[in-house]
mmCIF file of C-alpha atoms and ligand atoms in Angstrom:
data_model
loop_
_atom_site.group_PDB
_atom_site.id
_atom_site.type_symbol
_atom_site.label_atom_id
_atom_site.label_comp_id
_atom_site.label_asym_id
_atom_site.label_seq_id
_atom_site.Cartn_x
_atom_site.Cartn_y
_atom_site.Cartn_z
ATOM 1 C CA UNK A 13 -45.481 1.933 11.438
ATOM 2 C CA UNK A 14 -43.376 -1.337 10.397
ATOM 3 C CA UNK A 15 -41.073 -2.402 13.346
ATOM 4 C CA UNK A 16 -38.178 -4.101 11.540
ATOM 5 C CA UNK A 17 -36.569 -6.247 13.900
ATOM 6 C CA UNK A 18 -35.260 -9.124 11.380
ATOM 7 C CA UNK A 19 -31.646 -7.780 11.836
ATOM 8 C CA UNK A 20 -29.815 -4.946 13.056
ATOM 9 C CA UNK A 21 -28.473 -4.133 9.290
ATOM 10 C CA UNK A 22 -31.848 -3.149 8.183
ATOM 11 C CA UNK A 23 -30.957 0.566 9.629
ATOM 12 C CA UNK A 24 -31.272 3.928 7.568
ATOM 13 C CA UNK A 25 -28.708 6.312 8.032
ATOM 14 C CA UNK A 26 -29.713 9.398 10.408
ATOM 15 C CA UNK A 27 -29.719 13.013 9.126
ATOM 16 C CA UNK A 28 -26.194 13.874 11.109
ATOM 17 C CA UNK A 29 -25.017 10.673 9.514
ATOM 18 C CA UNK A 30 -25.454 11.768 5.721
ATOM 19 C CA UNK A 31 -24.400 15.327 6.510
ATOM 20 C CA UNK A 32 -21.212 13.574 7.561
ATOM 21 C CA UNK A 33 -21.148 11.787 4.688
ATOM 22 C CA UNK A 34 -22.017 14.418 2.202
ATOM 23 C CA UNK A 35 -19.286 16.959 3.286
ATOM 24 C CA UNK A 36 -16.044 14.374 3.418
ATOM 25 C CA UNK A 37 -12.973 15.066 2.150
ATOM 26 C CA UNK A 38 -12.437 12.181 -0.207
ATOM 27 C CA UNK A 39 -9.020 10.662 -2.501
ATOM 28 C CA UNK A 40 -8.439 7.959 -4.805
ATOM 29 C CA UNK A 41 -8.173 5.068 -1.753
ATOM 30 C CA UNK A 42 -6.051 2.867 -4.161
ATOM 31 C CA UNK A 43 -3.890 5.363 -4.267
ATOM 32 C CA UNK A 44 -4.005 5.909 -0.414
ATOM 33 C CA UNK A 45 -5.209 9.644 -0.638
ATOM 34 C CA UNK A 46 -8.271 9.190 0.682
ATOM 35 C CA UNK A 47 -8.372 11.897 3.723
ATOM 36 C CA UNK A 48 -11.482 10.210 5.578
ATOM 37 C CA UNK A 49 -10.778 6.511 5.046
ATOM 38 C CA UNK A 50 -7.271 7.079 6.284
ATOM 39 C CA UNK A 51 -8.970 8.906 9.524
ATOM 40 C CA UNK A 52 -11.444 5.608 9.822
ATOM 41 C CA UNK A 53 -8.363 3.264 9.536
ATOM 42 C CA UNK A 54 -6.183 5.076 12.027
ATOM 43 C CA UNK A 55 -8.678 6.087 14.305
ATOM 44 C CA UNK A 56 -9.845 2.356 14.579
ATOM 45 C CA UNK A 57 -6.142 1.064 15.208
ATOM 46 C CA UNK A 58 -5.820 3.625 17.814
ATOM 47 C CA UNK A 59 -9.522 2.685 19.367
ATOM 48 C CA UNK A 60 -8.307 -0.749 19.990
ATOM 49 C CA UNK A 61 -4.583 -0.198 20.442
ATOM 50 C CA UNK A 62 -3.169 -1.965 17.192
ATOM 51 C CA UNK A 63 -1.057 -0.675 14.353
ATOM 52 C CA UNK A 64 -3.530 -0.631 11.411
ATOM 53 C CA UNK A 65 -6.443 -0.719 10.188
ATOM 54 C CA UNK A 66 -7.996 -1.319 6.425
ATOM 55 C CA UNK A 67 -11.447 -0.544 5.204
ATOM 56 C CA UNK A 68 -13.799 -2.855 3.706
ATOM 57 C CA UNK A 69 -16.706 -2.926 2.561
ATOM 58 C CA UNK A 70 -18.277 -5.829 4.230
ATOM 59 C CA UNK A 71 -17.684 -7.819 7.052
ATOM 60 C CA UNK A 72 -17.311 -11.028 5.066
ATOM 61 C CA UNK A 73 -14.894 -9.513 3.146
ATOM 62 C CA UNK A 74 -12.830 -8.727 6.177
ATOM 63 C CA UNK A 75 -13.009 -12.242 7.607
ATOM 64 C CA UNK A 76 -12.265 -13.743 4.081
ATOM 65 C CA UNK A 77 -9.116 -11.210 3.569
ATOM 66 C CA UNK A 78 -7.935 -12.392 7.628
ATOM 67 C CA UNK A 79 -8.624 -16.080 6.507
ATOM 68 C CA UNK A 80 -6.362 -15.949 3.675
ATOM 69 C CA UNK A 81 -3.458 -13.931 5.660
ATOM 70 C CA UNK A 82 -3.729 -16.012 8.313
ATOM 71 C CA UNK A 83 -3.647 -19.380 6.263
ATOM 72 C CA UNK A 84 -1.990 -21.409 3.453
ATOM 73 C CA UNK A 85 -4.380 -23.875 1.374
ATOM 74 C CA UNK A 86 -4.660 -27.155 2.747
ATOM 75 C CA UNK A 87 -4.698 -25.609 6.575
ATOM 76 C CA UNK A 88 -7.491 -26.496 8.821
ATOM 77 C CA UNK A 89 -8.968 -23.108 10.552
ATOM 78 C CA UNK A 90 -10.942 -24.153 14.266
ATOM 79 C CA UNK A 91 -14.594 -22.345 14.746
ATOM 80 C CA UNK A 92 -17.684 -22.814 16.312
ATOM 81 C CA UNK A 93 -20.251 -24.982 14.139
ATOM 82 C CA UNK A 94 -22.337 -21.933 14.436
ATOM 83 C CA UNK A 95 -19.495 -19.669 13.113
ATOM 84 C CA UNK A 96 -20.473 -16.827 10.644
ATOM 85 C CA UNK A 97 -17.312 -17.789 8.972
ATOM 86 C CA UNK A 98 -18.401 -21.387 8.178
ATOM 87 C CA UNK A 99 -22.424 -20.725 7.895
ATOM 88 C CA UNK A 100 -23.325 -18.076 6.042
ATOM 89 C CA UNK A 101 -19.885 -17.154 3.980
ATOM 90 C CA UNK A 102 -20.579 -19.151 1.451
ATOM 91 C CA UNK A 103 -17.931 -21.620 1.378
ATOM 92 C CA UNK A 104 -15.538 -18.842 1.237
ATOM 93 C CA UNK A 105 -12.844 -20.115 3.306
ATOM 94 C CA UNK A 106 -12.536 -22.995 1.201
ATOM 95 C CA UNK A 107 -13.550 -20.981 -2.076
ATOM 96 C CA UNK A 108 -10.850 -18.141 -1.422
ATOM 97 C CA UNK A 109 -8.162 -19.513 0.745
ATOM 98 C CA UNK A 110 -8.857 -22.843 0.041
ATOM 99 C CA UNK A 111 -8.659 -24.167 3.674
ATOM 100 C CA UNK A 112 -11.290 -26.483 5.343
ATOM 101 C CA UNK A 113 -12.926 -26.044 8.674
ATOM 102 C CA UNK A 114 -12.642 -27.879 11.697
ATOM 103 C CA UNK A 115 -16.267 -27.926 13.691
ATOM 104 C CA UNK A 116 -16.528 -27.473 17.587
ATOM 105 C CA UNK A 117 -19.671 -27.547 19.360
ATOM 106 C CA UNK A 118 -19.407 -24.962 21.504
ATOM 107 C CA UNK A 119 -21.587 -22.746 24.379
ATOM 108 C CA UNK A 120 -24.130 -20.802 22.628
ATOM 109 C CA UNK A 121 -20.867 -20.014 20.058
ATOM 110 C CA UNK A 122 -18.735 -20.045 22.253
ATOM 111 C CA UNK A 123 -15.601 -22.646 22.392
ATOM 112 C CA UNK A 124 -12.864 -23.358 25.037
ATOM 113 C CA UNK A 125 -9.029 -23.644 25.310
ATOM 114 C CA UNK A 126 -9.802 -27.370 26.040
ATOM 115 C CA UNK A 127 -11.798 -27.957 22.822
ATOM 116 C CA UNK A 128 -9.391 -26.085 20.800
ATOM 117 C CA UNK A 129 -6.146 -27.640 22.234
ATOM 118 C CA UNK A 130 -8.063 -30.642 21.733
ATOM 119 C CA UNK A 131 -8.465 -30.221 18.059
ATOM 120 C CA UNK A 132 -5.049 -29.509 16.841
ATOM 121 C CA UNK A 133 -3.925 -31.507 14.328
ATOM 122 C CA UNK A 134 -0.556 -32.975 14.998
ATOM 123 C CA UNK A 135 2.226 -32.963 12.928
ATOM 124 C CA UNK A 136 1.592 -35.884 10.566
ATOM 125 C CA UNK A 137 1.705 -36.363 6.917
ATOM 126 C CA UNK A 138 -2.141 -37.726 6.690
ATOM 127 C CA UNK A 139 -3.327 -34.108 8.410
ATOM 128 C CA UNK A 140 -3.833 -30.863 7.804
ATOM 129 C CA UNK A 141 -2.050 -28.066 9.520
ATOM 130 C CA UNK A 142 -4.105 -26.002 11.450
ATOM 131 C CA UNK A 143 -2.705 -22.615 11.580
ATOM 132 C CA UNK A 144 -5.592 -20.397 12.635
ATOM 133 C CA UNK A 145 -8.329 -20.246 14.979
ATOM 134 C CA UNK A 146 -11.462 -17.773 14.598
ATOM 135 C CA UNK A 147 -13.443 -16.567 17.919
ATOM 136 C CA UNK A 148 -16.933 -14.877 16.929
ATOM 137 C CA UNK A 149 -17.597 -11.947 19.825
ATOM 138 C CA UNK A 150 -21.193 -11.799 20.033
ATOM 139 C CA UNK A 151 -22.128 -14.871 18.961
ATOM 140 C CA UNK A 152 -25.076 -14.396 15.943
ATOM 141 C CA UNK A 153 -26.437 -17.994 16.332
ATOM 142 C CA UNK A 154 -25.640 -17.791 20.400
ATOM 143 C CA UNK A 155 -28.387 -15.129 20.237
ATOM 144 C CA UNK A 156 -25.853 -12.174 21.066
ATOM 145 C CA UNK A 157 -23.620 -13.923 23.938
ATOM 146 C CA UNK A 158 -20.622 -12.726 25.127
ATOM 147 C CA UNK A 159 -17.294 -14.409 25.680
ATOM 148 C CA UNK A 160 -15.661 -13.767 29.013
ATOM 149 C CA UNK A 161 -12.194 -12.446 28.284
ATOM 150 C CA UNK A 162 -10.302 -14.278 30.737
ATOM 151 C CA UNK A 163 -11.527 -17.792 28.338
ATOM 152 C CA UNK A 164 -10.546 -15.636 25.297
ATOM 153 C CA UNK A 165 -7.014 -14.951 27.148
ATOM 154 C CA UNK A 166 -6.544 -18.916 27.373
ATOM 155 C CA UNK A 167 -7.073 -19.398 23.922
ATOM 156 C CA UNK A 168 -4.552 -16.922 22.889
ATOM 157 C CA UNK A 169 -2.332 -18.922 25.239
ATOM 158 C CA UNK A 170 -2.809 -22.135 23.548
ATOM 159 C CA UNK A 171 -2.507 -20.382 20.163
ATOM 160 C CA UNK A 172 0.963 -18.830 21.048
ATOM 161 C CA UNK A 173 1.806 -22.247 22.438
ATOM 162 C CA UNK A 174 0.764 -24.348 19.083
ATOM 163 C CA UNK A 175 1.697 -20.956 16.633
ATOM 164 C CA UNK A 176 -1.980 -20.558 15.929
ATOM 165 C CA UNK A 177 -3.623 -17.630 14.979
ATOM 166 C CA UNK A 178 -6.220 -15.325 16.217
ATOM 167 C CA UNK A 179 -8.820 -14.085 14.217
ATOM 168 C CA UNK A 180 -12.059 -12.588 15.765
ATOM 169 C CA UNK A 181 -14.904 -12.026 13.838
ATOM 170 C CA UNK A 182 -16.024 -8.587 15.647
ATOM 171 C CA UNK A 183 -19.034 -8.087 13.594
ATOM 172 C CA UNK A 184 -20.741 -6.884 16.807
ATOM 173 C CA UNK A 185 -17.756 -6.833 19.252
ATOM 174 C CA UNK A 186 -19.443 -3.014 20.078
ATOM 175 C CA UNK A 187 -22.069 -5.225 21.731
ATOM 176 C CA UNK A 188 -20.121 -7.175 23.976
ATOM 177 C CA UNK A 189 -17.365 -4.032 25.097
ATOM 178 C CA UNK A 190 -20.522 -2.442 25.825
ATOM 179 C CA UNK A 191 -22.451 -5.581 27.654
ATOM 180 C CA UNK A 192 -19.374 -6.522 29.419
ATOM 181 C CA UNK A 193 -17.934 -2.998 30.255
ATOM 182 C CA UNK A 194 -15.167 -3.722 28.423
ATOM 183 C CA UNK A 195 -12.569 -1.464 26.492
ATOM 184 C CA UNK A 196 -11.731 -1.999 22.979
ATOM 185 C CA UNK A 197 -7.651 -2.697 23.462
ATOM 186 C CA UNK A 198 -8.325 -5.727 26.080
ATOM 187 C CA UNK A 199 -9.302 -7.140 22.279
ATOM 188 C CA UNK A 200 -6.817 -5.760 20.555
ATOM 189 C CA UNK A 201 -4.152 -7.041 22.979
ATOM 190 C CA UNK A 202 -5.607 -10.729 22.530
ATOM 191 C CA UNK A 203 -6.125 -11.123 18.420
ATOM 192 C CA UNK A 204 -4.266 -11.102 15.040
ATOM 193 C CA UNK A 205 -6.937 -9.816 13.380
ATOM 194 C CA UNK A 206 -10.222 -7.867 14.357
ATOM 195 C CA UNK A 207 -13.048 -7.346 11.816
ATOM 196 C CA UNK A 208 -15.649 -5.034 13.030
ATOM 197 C CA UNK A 209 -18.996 -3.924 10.869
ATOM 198 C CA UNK A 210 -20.448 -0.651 10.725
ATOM 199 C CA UNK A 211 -23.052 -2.123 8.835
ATOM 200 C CA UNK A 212 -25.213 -3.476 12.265
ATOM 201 C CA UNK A 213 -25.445 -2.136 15.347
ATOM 202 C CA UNK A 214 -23.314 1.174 14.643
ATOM 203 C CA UNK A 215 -26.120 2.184 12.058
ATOM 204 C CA UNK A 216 -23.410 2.800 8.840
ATOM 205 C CA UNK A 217 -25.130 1.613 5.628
ATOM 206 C CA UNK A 218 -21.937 -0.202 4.357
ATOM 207 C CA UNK A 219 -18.587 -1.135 5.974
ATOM 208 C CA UNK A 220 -16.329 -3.152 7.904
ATOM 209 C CA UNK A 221 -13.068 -2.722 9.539
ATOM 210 C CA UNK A 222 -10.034 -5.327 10.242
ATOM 211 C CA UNK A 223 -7.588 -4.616 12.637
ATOM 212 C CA UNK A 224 -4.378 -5.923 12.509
ATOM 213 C CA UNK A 225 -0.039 -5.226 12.525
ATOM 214 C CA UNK A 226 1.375 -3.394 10.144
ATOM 215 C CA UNK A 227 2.076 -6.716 8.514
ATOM 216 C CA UNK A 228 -0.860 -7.900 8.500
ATOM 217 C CA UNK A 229 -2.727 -4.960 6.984
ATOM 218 C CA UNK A 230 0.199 -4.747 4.207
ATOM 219 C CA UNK A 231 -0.700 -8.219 3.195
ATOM 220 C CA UNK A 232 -4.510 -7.710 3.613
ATOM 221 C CA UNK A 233 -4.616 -4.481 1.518
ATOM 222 C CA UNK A 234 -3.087 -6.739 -1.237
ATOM 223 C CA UNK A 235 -5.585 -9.524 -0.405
ATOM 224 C CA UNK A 236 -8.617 -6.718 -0.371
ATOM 225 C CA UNK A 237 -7.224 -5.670 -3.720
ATOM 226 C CA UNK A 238 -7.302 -9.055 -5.267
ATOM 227 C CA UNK A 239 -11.040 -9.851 -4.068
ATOM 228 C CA UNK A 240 -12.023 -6.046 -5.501
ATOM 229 C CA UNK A 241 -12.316 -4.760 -2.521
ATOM 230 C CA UNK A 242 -9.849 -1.810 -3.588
ATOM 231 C CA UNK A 243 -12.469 1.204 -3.699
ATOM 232 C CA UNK A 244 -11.465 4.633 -4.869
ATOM 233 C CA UNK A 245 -13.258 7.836 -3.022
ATOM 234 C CA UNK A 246 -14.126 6.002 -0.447
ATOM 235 C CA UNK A 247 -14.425 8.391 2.017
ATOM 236 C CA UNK A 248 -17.739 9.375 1.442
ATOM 237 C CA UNK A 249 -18.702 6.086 2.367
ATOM 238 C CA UNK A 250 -16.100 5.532 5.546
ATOM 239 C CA UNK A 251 -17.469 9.162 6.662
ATOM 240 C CA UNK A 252 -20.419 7.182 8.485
ATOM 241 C CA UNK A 253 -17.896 4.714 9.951
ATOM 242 C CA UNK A 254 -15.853 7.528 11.726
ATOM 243 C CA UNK A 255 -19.386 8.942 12.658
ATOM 244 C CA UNK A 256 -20.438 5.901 14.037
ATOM 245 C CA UNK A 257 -17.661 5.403 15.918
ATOM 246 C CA UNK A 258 -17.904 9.244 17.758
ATOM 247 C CA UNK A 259 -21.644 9.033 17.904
ATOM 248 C CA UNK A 260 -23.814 5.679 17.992
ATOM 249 C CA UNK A 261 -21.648 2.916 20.497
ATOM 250 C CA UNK A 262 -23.160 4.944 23.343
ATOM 251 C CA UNK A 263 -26.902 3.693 21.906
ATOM 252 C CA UNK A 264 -25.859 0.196 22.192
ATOM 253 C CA UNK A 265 -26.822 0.270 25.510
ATOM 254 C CA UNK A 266 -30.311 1.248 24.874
ATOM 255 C CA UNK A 267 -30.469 -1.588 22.086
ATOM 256 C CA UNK A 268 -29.829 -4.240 24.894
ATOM 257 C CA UNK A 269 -32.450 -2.874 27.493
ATOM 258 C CA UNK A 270 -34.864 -2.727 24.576
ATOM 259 C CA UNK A 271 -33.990 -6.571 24.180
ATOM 260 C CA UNK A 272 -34.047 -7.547 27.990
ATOM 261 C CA UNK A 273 -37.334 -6.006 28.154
ATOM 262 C CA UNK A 274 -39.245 -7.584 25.084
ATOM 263 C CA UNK A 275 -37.748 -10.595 26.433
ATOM 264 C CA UNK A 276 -39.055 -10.962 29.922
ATOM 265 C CA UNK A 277 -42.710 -10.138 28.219
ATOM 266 C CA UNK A 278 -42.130 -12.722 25.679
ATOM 267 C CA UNK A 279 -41.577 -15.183 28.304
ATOM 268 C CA UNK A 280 -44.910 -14.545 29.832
ATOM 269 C CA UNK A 281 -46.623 -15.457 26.306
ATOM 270 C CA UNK A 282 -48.145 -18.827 25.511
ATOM 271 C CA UNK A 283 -46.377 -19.553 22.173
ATOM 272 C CA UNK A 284 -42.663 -19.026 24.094
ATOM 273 C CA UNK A 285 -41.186 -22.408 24.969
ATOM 274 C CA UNK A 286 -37.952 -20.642 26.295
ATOM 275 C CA UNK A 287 -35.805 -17.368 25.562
ATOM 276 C CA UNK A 288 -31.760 -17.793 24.905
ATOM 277 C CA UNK A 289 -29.793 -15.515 27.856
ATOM 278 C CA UNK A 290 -30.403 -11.959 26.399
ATOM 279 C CA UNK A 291 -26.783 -10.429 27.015
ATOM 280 C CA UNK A 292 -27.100 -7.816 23.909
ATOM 281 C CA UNK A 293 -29.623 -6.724 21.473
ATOM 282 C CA UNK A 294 -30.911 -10.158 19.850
ATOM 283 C CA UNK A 295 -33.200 -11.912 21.125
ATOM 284 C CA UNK A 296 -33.549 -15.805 20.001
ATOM 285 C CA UNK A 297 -36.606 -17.563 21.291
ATOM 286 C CA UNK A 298 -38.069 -21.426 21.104
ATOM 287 C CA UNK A 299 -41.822 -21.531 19.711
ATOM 288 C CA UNK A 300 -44.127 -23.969 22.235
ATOM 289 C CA UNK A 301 -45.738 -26.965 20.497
ATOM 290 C CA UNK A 302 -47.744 -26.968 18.551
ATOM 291 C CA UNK A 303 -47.324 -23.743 17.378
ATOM 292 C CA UNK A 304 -44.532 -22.889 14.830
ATOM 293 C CA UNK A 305 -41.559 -20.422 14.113
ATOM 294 C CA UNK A 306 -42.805 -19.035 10.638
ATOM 295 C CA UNK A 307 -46.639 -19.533 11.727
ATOM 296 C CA UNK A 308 -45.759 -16.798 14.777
ATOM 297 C CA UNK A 309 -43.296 -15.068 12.438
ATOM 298 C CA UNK A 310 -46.268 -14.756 10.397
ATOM 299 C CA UNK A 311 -48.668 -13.720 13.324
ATOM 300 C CA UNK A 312 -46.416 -10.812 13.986
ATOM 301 C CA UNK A 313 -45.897 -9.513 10.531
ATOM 302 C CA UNK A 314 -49.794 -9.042 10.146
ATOM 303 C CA UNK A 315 -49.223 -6.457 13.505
ATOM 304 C CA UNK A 316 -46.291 -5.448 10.942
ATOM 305 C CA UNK A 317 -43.354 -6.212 13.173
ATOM 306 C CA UNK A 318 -41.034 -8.484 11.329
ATOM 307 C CA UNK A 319 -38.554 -10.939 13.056
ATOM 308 C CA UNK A 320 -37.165 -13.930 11.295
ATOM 309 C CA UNK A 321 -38.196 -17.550 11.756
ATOM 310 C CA UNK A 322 -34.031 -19.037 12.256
ATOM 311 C CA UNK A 323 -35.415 -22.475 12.236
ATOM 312 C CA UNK A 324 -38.442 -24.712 12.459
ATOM 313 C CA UNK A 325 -39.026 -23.911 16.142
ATOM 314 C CA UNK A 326 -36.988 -20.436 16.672
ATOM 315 C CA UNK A 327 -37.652 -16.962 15.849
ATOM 316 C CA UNK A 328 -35.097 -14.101 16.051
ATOM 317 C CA UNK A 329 -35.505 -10.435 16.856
ATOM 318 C CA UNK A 330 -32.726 -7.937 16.683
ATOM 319 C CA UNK A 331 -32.557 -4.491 18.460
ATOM 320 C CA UNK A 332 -31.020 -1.510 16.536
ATOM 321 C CA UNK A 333 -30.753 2.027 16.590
ATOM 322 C CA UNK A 334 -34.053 2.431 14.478
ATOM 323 C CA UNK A 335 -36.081 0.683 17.069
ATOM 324 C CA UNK A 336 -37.811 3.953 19.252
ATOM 325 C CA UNK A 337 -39.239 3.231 22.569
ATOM 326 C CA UNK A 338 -42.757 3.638 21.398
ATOM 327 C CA UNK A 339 -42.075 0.619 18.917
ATOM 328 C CA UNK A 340 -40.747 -1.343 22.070
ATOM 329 C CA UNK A 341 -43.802 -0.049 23.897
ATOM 330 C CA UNK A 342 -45.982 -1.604 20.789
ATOM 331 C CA UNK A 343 -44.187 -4.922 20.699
ATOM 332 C CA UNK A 344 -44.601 -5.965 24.168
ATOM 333 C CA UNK A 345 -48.236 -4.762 23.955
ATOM 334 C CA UNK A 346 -48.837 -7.012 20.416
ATOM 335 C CA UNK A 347 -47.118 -9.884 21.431
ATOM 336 C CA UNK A 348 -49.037 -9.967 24.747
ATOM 337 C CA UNK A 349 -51.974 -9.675 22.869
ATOM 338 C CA UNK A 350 -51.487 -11.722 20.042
ATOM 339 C CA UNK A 351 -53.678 -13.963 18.690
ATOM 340 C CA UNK A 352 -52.508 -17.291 16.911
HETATM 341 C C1 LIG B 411 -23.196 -9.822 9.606
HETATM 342 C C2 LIG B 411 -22.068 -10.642 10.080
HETATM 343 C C3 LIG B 411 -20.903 -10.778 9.315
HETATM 344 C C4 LIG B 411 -20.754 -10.268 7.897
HETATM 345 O O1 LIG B 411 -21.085 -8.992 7.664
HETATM 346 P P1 LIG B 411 -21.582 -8.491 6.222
HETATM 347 O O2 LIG B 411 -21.202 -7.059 6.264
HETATM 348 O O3 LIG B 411 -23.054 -8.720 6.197
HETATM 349 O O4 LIG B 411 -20.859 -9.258 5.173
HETATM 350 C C5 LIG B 411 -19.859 -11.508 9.850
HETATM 351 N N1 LIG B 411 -19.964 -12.087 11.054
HETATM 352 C C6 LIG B 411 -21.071 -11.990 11.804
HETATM 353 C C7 LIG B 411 -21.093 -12.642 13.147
HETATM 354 C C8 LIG B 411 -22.170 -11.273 11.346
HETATM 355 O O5 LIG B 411 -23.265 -11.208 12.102
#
């Protein structure tokens, strides 16, 4: 048994999943006649109370395509330092949309009204106009935190004040609605934009959605075509996403207890310096001097669970659908145990 906790994308798709798959009724999706990705895109509009919705096949896609709506090159876009868009995107803002980032150090991923009111450029020749502002809902590099809504409600303020903006990155905004008991249209009400993956925590092998106004979707279907993003049957592919949707949020749940509870046992371990609030289903933890993050990442691999060393002194585990309570059950039992 190999207990893959590195990420939650690492997921294989479940028998009902495939059958899904297998039997859609697919279409040429250039061509819009694609029966099952037009269900995923409406049915995800409707979920969060927005006009539209447009399938892609990766989450950094969708934030790429929202980046260039949103922007003009030569704009400044506000995130997080720890922002998915800015880390681990490859440049892309600035490769595709040609805008630059401007850096807040924020909570755990998490950034304020104040910091982004703060960080507005004003209108003068020497800077560049900021025009969008991207919120990440739960934070990857926050270990899985959640924004309250209320702080998310004063950003939109200042962005209607300053005509800002509001892109979330949603890769795992299933996490937080969960977490927080929270209903998918409080976020569509707030944000622009919305991208959501299928690919984590909802168990899909491949997919994102954005969420958007008609507009907005018109102009990222273009954008999605010009990236080659423009797929043709689809469907058989979006199939999982509309399964996902009716069938795996509910486990999310389980994916956070599993976290709390490997957690509050890792704690109690000698080679744990200190654990990052669990809120959903990742779990970031500080190695104690003098041990190190890849020497424990190591330790644990030879028990065959795999988590990934983030950095010299912190190790990440993620909690996913493919994670059974016996495996839990085995974790807290090797890591209690282990020897390093
Ligand atoms: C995984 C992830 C993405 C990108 O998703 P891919 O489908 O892997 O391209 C974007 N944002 C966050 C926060 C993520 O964790």
């Amino acid at each position: 048994m190999i207990v893959d906790l590195r990420s939650d994308t690492v997921t294989q798709p479940t028998s009902g999943m495939l059958d899904a798959m297998l039997s859609a009724h697919v279409g040429d999706d250039v061509f819009g006649e694609d029966a099952t990705v037009n269900m995923l895109e409406s049915m995800t509009a409707d979920l969060f109370g927005m006009e539209a919705a447009l399938y892609c096949p990766t989450g950094t896609m969708s934030n790429q395509i929202a980046i260039k709506v949103h922007t003009q090159p030569g704009d400044e876009v506000i995130c997080d330092q720890t922002a998915h868009v800015y880390q681990y995107e490859g440049g892309g803002m600035a490769f595709n949309a040609g805008v630059q980032p401007r850096l807040l150090a924020g909570n755990r991923g998490r950034i304020t009204a104040e910091q982004v009111a703060l960080a507005i450029n004003p209108d003068d020749v020497h800077k560049a106009h900021t025009s969008l502002v991207c919120l990440e809902n739960t934070s990857n590099r926050g270990g899985g935190s959640c924004y309250d809504i209320q702080d998310i409600q004063h950003i939109r303020t200042v962005c209607d004040n300053n005509n800002l903006s509001l892109h979330l990155d949603g890769a795992r905004l299933f996490n937080a609605i969960v977490a927080r008991n929270e209903s998918p249209k409080q976020y569509g009400a707030l944000f622009h934009s919305i991208s959501v993956c299928l690919n984590k925590g909802l168990g899909c092998p491949i997919g994102s959605i954005l969420i958007g106004n008609q507009a907005f979707i018109k102009k990222a279907r273009r954008i999605r075509k010009v990236f080659g993003g423009g797929m043709r049957q689809a469907g058989y592919m979006a199939a999982c996403g509309v399964y996902a949707l009716k069938n795996n949020i509910i486990g999310l749940q389980q994916d956070h207890e599993n976290a709390k509870e490997i957690a509050s046992n890792l704690i109690k371990t000698t080679f744990t310096e200190g654990i990052l609030p669990v809120e959903t289903n990742i779990i970031i933890f500080e190695i104690a001097q003098p041990y190190q993050a890849a020497q424990i990442a190591a330790a644990l691999k030879e028990k065959n669970i795999l988590a990934i060393p983030i950095s010299p002194t912190h190790v990440r585990m993620v909690l996913h659908l493919g994670i059974t309570s016996e495996m839990v059950a085995y974790v807290i039992d090797t890591i209690l145990n282990l020897q390093v």
